[in-house]
Amino acid sequence: MSAFDQKKAFILELIGLTSLEVPDSSPKGTIDSLCLPIINVINAHPDMVTTSLCSGRVSVFLEGMKKADTQIGAKGNEGRWLFVTHHPEELPNWYDQVDFVYEEPRPTEDSQRFILFKFEPLILHVKCRDLDTANLLYSTAMGCGFRESGIGSNNIVGIRISIKLDTPIGYLHDEKLVSIVAKSYLELITKLSLDRFTENFRKMESLTRAIELMGKPQKVQVVESKEERRLRKMKEGMARRESVREEKEKKRREKELQNQ
């Protein structure tokens, strides 16, 4: 068994074992069910295997404590998710699930921990057996509109599309989650995210169909030149005239035999 086949077998075994009781390393903890169609198509291909993926999600994230040498708060330093979903039907009125206090913005401090609203589209990483397969998958993804895609080391193709949304909506103050925007603005970015979910899933379905066709022989459409078309039409016309002549000759002979 080749190194690629060993790696693929190991990944598929992990996928089969993942459950609520045995979570993976993603925030969700289990396989994104919305990705199952494209996962199955990719992993059915003998020269590809999925290594990580997300069907797309909306998240509201409270930054962690900022370190002395950075102005960006990381998740691991007391950062946390306030809301996250992969399912658009769970998105309306999401802000009612967060204990927001609506206030006018205060002057910010260097240590301020911001609340960020994000829509993140499909992201998919696929390990390929060789560079030829990686190039074919990359071209397929680009043809489906995933213009942020690329080929990394070890023939891993990253498939991405640039329809994300990322905006600050508040901050933490005295342990309160302060929204610096009105509910009407939260409703607006919710609508924008729902539109992005629709486009994201449309693109994902298109990509799934395109990957299904990878490696299958395609019908080649022959494009004729004007001269080739002229000669073909002439040949077809001559054949029709010859057929008509032969049919008339046949009827003439039959008539002669009847008159004898």
PDB file of N, CA and C in Angstrom, residues 97-169:
ATOM      1  N   GLN A  97     -30.246  35.364  21.699  1.00  0.00           N
ATOM      2  CA  GLN A  97     -29.605  34.314  22.488  1.00  0.00           C
ATOM      3  C   GLN A  97     -28.348  34.816  23.204  1.00  0.00           C
ATOM      4  N   VAL A  98     -27.948  36.048  22.923  1.00  0.00           N
ATOM      5  CA  VAL A  98     -26.756  36.633  23.537  1.00  0.00           C
ATOM      6  C   VAL A  98     -27.198  37.734  24.495  1.00  0.00           C
ATOM      7  N   ASP A  99     -26.612  37.765  25.651  1.00  0.00           N
ATOM      8  CA  ASP A  99     -27.014  38.732  26.685  1.00  0.00           C
ATOM      9  C   ASP A  99     -26.367  40.085  26.403  1.00  0.00           C
ATOM     10  N   PHE A 100     -26.834  40.748  25.333  1.00  0.00           N
ATOM     11  CA  PHE A 100     -26.265  42.030  24.938  1.00  0.00           C
ATOM     12  C   PHE A 100     -26.824  43.173  25.796  1.00  0.00           C
ATOM     13  N   VAL A 101     -25.970  44.163  26.007  1.00  0.00           N
ATOM     14  CA  VAL A 101     -26.378  45.459  26.531  1.00  0.00           C
ATOM     15  C   VAL A 101     -26.134  46.458  25.415  1.00  0.00           C
ATOM     16  N   TYR A 102     -27.159  47.224  25.053  1.00  0.00           N
ATOM     17  CA  TYR A 102     -27.036  48.150  23.931  1.00  0.00           C
ATOM     18  C   TYR A 102     -26.679  49.533  24.467  1.00  0.00           C
ATOM     19  N   GLU A 103     -25.465  49.985  24.149  1.00  0.00           N
ATOM     20  CA  GLU A 103     -24.973  51.272  24.648  1.00  0.00           C
ATOM     21  C   GLU A 103     -24.250  52.009  23.536  1.00  0.00           C
ATOM     22  N   GLU A 104     -24.084  53.303  23.737  1.00  0.00           N
ATOM     23  CA  GLU A 104     -23.242  54.089  22.839  1.00  0.00           C
ATOM     24  C   GLU A 104     -21.786  53.663  23.040  1.00  0.00           C
ATOM     25  N   PRO A 105     -20.993  53.670  21.966  1.00  0.00           N
ATOM     26  CA  PRO A 105     -19.594  53.263  22.102  1.00  0.00           C
ATOM     27  C   PRO A 105     -18.824  54.181  23.055  1.00  0.00           C
ATOM     28  N   ARG A 106     -17.950  53.556  23.850  1.00  0.00           N
ATOM     29  CA  ARG A 106     -17.058  54.311  24.729  1.00  0.00           C
ATOM     30  C   ARG A 106     -15.688  54.410  24.056  1.00  0.00           C
ATOM     31  N   PRO A 107     -14.842  55.297  24.490  1.00  0.00           N
ATOM     32  CA  PRO A 107     -13.463  55.327  23.969  1.00  0.00           C
ATOM     33  C   PRO A 107     -12.798  53.969  24.189  1.00  0.00           C
ATOM     34  N   THR A 108     -12.157  53.458  23.157  1.00  0.00           N
ATOM     35  CA  THR A 108     -11.545  52.136  23.267  1.00  0.00           C
ATOM     36  C   THR A 108     -10.171  52.228  23.907  1.00  0.00           C
ATOM     37  N   GLU A 109      -9.781  51.099  24.505  1.00  0.00           N
ATOM     38  CA  GLU A 109      -8.465  50.988  25.129  1.00  0.00           C
ATOM     39  C   GLU A 109      -7.662  49.937  24.373  1.00  0.00           C
ATOM     40  N   ASP A 110      -6.353  49.977  24.564  1.00  0.00           N
ATOM     41  CA  ASP A 110      -5.499  49.010  23.868  1.00  0.00           C
ATOM     42  C   ASP A 110      -5.850  47.577  24.254  1.00  0.00           C
ATOM     43  N   SER A 111      -6.317  47.398  25.466  1.00  0.00           N
ATOM     44  CA  SER A 111      -6.629  46.055  25.945  1.00  0.00           C
ATOM     45  C   SER A 111      -8.086  45.653  25.673  1.00  0.00           C
ATOM     46  N   GLN A 112      -8.820  46.487  24.941  1.00  0.00           N
ATOM     47  CA  GLN A 112     -10.243  46.225  24.698  1.00  0.00           C
ATOM     48  C   GLN A 112     -10.443  44.893  23.978  1.00  0.00           C
ATOM     49  N   ARG A 113     -11.406  44.116  24.447  1.00  0.00           N
ATOM     50  CA  ARG A 113     -11.750  42.835  23.809  1.00  0.00           C
ATOM     51  C   ARG A 113     -13.025  43.040  22.991  1.00  0.00           C
ATOM     52  N   PHE A 114     -12.902  42.887  21.685  1.00  0.00           N
ATOM     53  CA  PHE A 114     -14.006  43.190  20.790  1.00  0.00           C
ATOM     54  C   PHE A 114     -14.860  41.949  20.509  1.00  0.00           C
ATOM     55  N   ILE A 115     -16.104  42.220  20.147  1.00  0.00           N
ATOM     56  CA  ILE A 115     -17.025  41.170  19.713  1.00  0.00           C
ATOM     57  C   ILE A 115     -17.125  41.263  18.189  1.00  0.00           C
ATOM     58  N   LEU A 116     -16.855  40.168  17.513  1.00  0.00           N
ATOM     59  CA  LEU A 116     -16.785  40.150  16.053  1.00  0.00           C
ATOM     60  C   LEU A 116     -17.879  39.248  15.481  1.00  0.00           C
ATOM     61  N   PHE A 117     -18.573  39.759  14.476  1.00  0.00           N
ATOM     62  CA  PHE A 117     -19.567  38.981  13.740  1.00  0.00           C
ATOM     63  C   PHE A 117     -18.928  38.546  12.424  1.00  0.00           C
ATOM     64  N   LYS A 118     -19.021  37.239  12.115  1.00  0.00           N
ATOM     65  CA  LYS A 118     -18.367  36.735  10.907  1.00  0.00           C
ATOM     66  C   LYS A 118     -19.278  35.774  10.156  1.00  0.00           C
ATOM     67  N   PHE A 119     -19.306  35.941   8.841  1.00  0.00           N
ATOM     68  CA  PHE A 119     -19.784  34.873   7.970  1.00  0.00           C
ATOM     69  C   PHE A 119     -18.557  34.330   7.243  1.00  0.00           C
ATOM     70  N   GLU A 120     -18.342  33.017   7.349  1.00  0.00           N
ATOM     71  CA  GLU A 120     -17.205  32.372   6.702  1.00  0.00           C
ATOM     72  C   GLU A 120     -17.730  31.304   5.752  1.00  0.00           C
ATOM     73  N   PRO A 121     -17.400  31.391   4.458  1.00  0.00           N
ATOM     74  CA  PRO A 121     -17.933  30.439   3.476  1.00  0.00           C
ATOM     75  C   PRO A 121     -17.198  29.105   3.532  1.00  0.00           C
ATOM     76  N   LEU A 122     -17.602  28.226   2.627  1.00  0.00           N
ATOM     77  CA  LEU A 122     -16.993  26.900   2.516  1.00  0.00           C
ATOM     78  C   LEU A 122     -15.472  27.001   2.442  1.00  0.00           C
ATOM     79  N   ILE A 123     -14.812  26.175   3.220  1.00  0.00           N
ATOM     80  CA  ILE A 123     -13.364  25.990   3.092  1.00  0.00           C
ATOM     81  C   ILE A 123     -13.091  24.502   3.139  1.00  0.00           C
ATOM     82  N   LEU A 124     -12.287  24.045   2.225  1.00  0.00           N
ATOM     83  CA  LEU A 124     -12.105  22.615   2.017  1.00  0.00           C
ATOM     84  C   LEU A 124     -10.641  22.337   1.695  1.00  0.00           C
ATOM     85  N   HIS A 125     -10.064  21.363   2.382  1.00  0.00           N
ATOM     86  CA  HIS A 125      -8.697  20.934   2.090  1.00  0.00           C
ATOM     87  C   HIS A 125      -8.722  19.469   1.663  1.00  0.00           C
ATOM     88  N   VAL A 126      -8.090  19.203   0.532  1.00  0.00           N
ATOM     89  CA  VAL A 126      -8.105  17.860  -0.042  1.00  0.00           C
ATOM     90  C   VAL A 126      -6.680  17.429  -0.356  1.00  0.00           C
ATOM     91  N   LYS A 127      -6.282  16.280   0.173  1.00  0.00           N
ATOM     92  CA  LYS A 127      -4.969  15.725  -0.161  1.00  0.00           C
ATOM     93  C   LYS A 127      -5.111  14.868  -1.406  1.00  0.00           C
ATOM     94  N   CYS A 128      -4.239  15.100  -2.375  1.00  0.00           N
ATOM     95  CA  CYS A 128      -4.279  14.368  -3.639  1.00  0.00           C
ATOM     96  C   CYS A 128      -3.089  13.427  -3.755  1.00  0.00           C
ATOM     97  N   ARG A 129      -3.270  12.401  -4.532  1.00  0.00           N
ATOM     98  CA  ARG A 129      -2.202  11.410  -4.677  1.00  0.00           C
ATOM     99  C   ARG A 129      -0.959  11.998  -5.347  1.00  0.00           C
ATOM    100  N   ASP A 130      -1.171  12.864  -6.329  1.00  0.00           N
ATOM    101  CA  ASP A 130      -0.045  13.408  -7.082  1.00  0.00           C
ATOM    102  C   ASP A 130      -0.395  14.815  -7.563  1.00  0.00           C
ATOM    103  N   LEU A 131       0.599  15.470  -8.167  1.00  0.00           N
ATOM    104  CA  LEU A 131       0.412  16.843  -8.615  1.00  0.00           C
ATOM    105  C   LEU A 131      -0.590  16.937  -9.755  1.00  0.00           C
ATOM    106  N   ASP A 132      -0.646  15.929 -10.616  1.00  0.00           N
ATOM    107  CA  ASP A 132      -1.618  15.957 -11.714  1.00  0.00           C
ATOM    108  C   ASP A 132      -3.047  16.015 -11.178  1.00  0.00           C
ATOM    109  N   THR A 133      -3.334  15.189 -10.171  1.00  0.00           N
ATOM    110  CA  THR A 133      -4.669  15.202  -9.570  1.00  0.00           C
ATOM    111  C   THR A 133      -4.930  16.530  -8.876  1.00  0.00           C
ATOM    112  N   ALA A 134      -3.912  17.046  -8.176  1.00  0.00           N
ATOM    113  CA  ALA A 134      -4.060  18.334  -7.491  1.00  0.00           C
ATOM    114  C   ALA A 134      -4.358  19.451  -8.492  1.00  0.00           C
ATOM    115  N   ASN A 135      -3.650  19.450  -9.609  1.00  0.00           N
ATOM    116  CA  ASN A 135      -3.898  20.480 -10.636  1.00  0.00           C
ATOM    117  C   ASN A 135      -5.299  20.355 -11.221  1.00  0.00           C
ATOM    118  N   LEU A 136      -5.766  19.122 -11.418  1.00  0.00           N
ATOM    119  CA  LEU A 136      -7.104  18.914 -11.970  1.00  0.00           C
ATOM    120  C   LEU A 136      -8.169  19.404 -10.992  1.00  0.00           C
ATOM    121  N   LEU A 137      -7.999  19.090  -9.703  1.00  0.00           N
ATOM    122  CA  LEU A 137      -8.966  19.543  -8.701  1.00  0.00           C
ATOM    123  C   LEU A 137      -8.936  21.060  -8.580  1.00  0.00           C
ATOM    124  N   TYR A 138      -7.743  21.630  -8.592  1.00  0.00           N
ATOM    125  CA  TYR A 138      -7.605  23.094  -8.518  1.00  0.00           C
ATOM    126  C   TYR A 138      -8.321  23.764  -9.694  1.00  0.00           C
ATOM    127  N   SER A 139      -8.120  23.252 -10.895  1.00  0.00           N
ATOM    128  CA  SER A 139      -8.771  23.824 -12.082  1.00  0.00           C
ATOM    129  C   SER A 139     -10.280  23.679 -11.995  1.00  0.00           C
ATOM    130  N   THR A 140     -10.736  22.547 -11.473  1.00  0.00           N
ATOM    131  CA  THR A 140     -12.175  22.318 -11.319  1.00  0.00           C
ATOM    132  C   THR A 140     -12.770  23.322 -10.351  1.00  0.00           C
ATOM    133  N   ALA A 141     -12.095  23.535  -9.220  1.00  0.00           N
ATOM    134  CA  ALA A 141     -12.589  24.487  -8.217  1.00  0.00           C
ATOM    135  C   ALA A 141     -12.603  25.909  -8.773  1.00  0.00           C
ATOM    136  N   MET A 142     -11.547  26.292  -9.469  1.00  0.00           N
ATOM    137  CA  MET A 142     -11.495  27.629 -10.055  1.00  0.00           C
ATOM    138  C   MET A 142     -12.618  27.815 -11.066  1.00  0.00           C
ATOM    139  N   GLY A 143     -12.907  26.775 -11.843  1.00  0.00           N
ATOM    140  CA  GLY A 143     -13.967  26.844 -12.823  1.00  0.00           C
ATOM    141  C   GLY A 143     -15.347  26.990 -12.202  1.00  0.00           C
ATOM    142  N   CYS A 144     -15.481  26.595 -10.928  1.00  0.00           N
ATOM    143  CA  CYS A 144     -16.754  26.727 -10.208  1.00  0.00           C
ATOM    144  C   CYS A 144     -16.826  28.026  -9.418  1.00  0.00           C
ATOM    145  N   GLY A 145     -15.823  28.884  -9.576  1.00  0.00           N
ATOM    146  CA  GLY A 145     -15.865  30.189  -8.923  1.00  0.00           C
ATOM    147  C   GLY A 145     -15.118  30.288  -7.615  1.00  0.00           C
ATOM    148  N   PHE A 146     -14.388  29.242  -7.225  1.00  0.00           N
ATOM    149  CA  PHE A 146     -13.635  29.282  -5.972  1.00  0.00           C
ATOM    150  C   PHE A 146     -12.257  29.895  -6.251  1.00  0.00           C
ATOM    151  N   ARG A 147     -12.259  31.223  -6.400  1.00  0.00           N
ATOM    152  CA  ARG A 147     -11.088  31.935  -6.893  1.00  0.00           C
ATOM    153  C   ARG A 147      -9.980  32.110  -5.862  1.00  0.00           C
ATOM    154  N   GLU A 148     -10.245  31.771  -4.614  1.00  0.00           N
ATOM    155  CA  GLU A 148      -9.219  31.891  -3.578  1.00  0.00           C
ATOM    156  C   GLU A 148      -8.499  30.570  -3.347  1.00  0.00           C
ATOM    157  N   SER A 149      -8.697  29.611  -4.238  1.00  0.00           N
ATOM    158  CA  SER A 149      -8.116  28.284  -4.073  1.00  0.00           C
ATOM    159  C   SER A 149      -6.628  28.282  -4.401  1.00  0.00           C
ATOM    160  N   GLY A 150      -5.941  27.231  -3.953  1.00  0.00           N
ATOM    161  CA  GLY A 150      -4.513  27.114  -4.234  1.00  0.00           C
ATOM    162  C   GLY A 150      -4.015  25.724  -3.897  1.00  0.00           C
ATOM    163  N   ILE A 151      -2.807  25.423  -4.364  1.00  0.00           N
ATOM    164  CA  ILE A 151      -2.170  24.133  -4.097  1.00  0.00           C
ATOM    165  C   ILE A 151      -1.016  24.368  -3.138  1.00  0.00           C
ATOM    166  N   GLY A 152      -1.035  23.651  -2.012  1.00  0.00           N
ATOM    167  CA  GLY A 152       0.012  23.773  -1.017  1.00  0.00           C
ATOM    168  C   GLY A 152       0.972  22.601  -1.075  1.00  0.00           C
ATOM    169  N   SER A 153       1.725  22.422  -0.014  1.00  0.00           N
ATOM    170  CA  SER A 153       2.687  21.321   0.046  1.00  0.00           C
ATOM    171  C   SER A 153       1.961  19.986   0.139  1.00  0.00           C
ATOM    172  N   ASN A 154       2.676  18.924  -0.244  1.00  0.00           N
ATOM    173  CA  ASN A 154       2.144  17.555  -0.186  1.00  0.00           C
ATOM    174  C   ASN A 154       0.871  17.381  -1.020  1.00  0.00           C
ATOM    175  N   ASN A 155       0.763  18.184  -2.092  1.00  0.00           N
ATOM    176  CA  ASN A 155      -0.366  18.073  -3.025  1.00  0.00           C
ATOM    177  C   ASN A 155      -1.715  18.267  -2.332  1.00  0.00           C
ATOM    178  N   ILE A 156      -1.746  19.171  -1.343  1.00  0.00           N
ATOM    179  CA  ILE A 156      -3.002  19.493  -0.664  1.00  0.00           C
ATOM    180  C   ILE A 156      -3.616  20.732  -1.322  1.00  0.00           C
ATOM    181  N   VAL A 157      -4.843  20.586  -1.795  1.00  0.00           N
ATOM    182  CA  VAL A 157      -5.553  21.672  -2.457  1.00  0.00           C
ATOM    183  C   VAL A 157      -6.481  22.342  -1.447  1.00  0.00           C
ATOM    184  N   GLY A 158      -6.311  23.646  -1.268  1.00  0.00           N
ATOM    185  CA  GLY A 158      -7.213  24.430  -0.440  1.00  0.00           C
ATOM    186  C   GLY A 158      -8.246  25.106  -1.331  1.00  0.00           C
ATOM    187  N   ILE A 159      -9.515  24.843  -1.077  1.00  0.00           N
ATOM    188  CA  ILE A 159     -10.596  25.378  -1.907  1.00  0.00           C
ATOM    189  C   ILE A 159     -11.345  26.423  -1.097  1.00  0.00           C
ATOM    190  N   ARG A 160     -11.372  27.660  -1.616  1.00  0.00           N
ATOM    191  CA  ARG A 160     -11.969  28.786  -0.879  1.00  0.00           C
ATOM    192  C   ARG A 160     -12.668  29.722  -1.867  1.00  0.00           C
ATOM    193  N   ILE A 161     -13.594  30.499  -1.301  1.00  0.00           N
ATOM    194  CA  ILE A 161     -14.290  31.517  -2.083  1.00  0.00           C
ATOM    195  C   ILE A 161     -14.404  32.779  -1.233  1.00  0.00           C
ATOM    196  N   SER A 162     -14.313  33.935  -1.875  1.00  0.00           N
ATOM    197  CA  SER A 162     -14.263  35.200  -1.133  1.00  0.00           C
ATOM    198  C   SER A 162     -15.648  35.849  -1.064  1.00  0.00           C
ATOM    199  N   ILE A 163     -16.518  35.295  -0.195  1.00  0.00           N
ATOM    200  CA  ILE A 163     -17.817  35.943   0.043  1.00  0.00           C
ATOM    201  C   ILE A 163     -18.013  36.113   1.553  1.00  0.00           C
ATOM    202  N   LYS A 164     -16.923  36.314   2.257  1.00  0.00           N
ATOM    203  CA  LYS A 164     -17.007  36.394   3.717  1.00  0.00           C
ATOM    204  C   LYS A 164     -17.529  37.761   4.166  1.00  0.00           C
ATOM    205  N   LEU A 165     -17.928  37.807   5.425  1.00  0.00           N
ATOM    206  CA  LEU A 165     -18.384  39.034   6.074  1.00  0.00           C
ATOM    207  C   LEU A 165     -17.736  39.061   7.448  1.00  0.00           C
ATOM    208  N   ASP A 166     -17.122  40.180   7.810  1.00  0.00           N
ATOM    209  CA  ASP A 166     -16.372  40.251   9.066  1.00  0.00           C
ATOM    210  C   ASP A 166     -16.477  41.681   9.599  1.00  0.00           C
ATOM    211  N   THR A 167     -17.168  41.853  10.721  1.00  0.00           N
ATOM    212  CA  THR A 167     -17.363  43.203  11.235  1.00  0.00           C
ATOM    213  C   THR A 167     -17.442  43.203  12.758  1.00  0.00           C
ATOM    214  N   PRO A 168     -16.857  44.217  13.423  1.00  0.00           N
ATOM    215  CA  PRO A 168     -17.010  44.333  14.876  1.00  0.00           C
ATOM    216  C   PRO A 168     -18.398  44.867  15.211  1.00  0.00           C
ATOM    217  N   ILE A 169     -18.989  44.323  16.269  1.00  0.00           N
ATOM    218  CA  ILE A 169     -20.320  44.783  16.659  1.00  0.00           C
ATOM    219  C   ILE A 169     -20.383  45.192  18.140  1.00  0.00           C
TER     220      ILE A 169
END
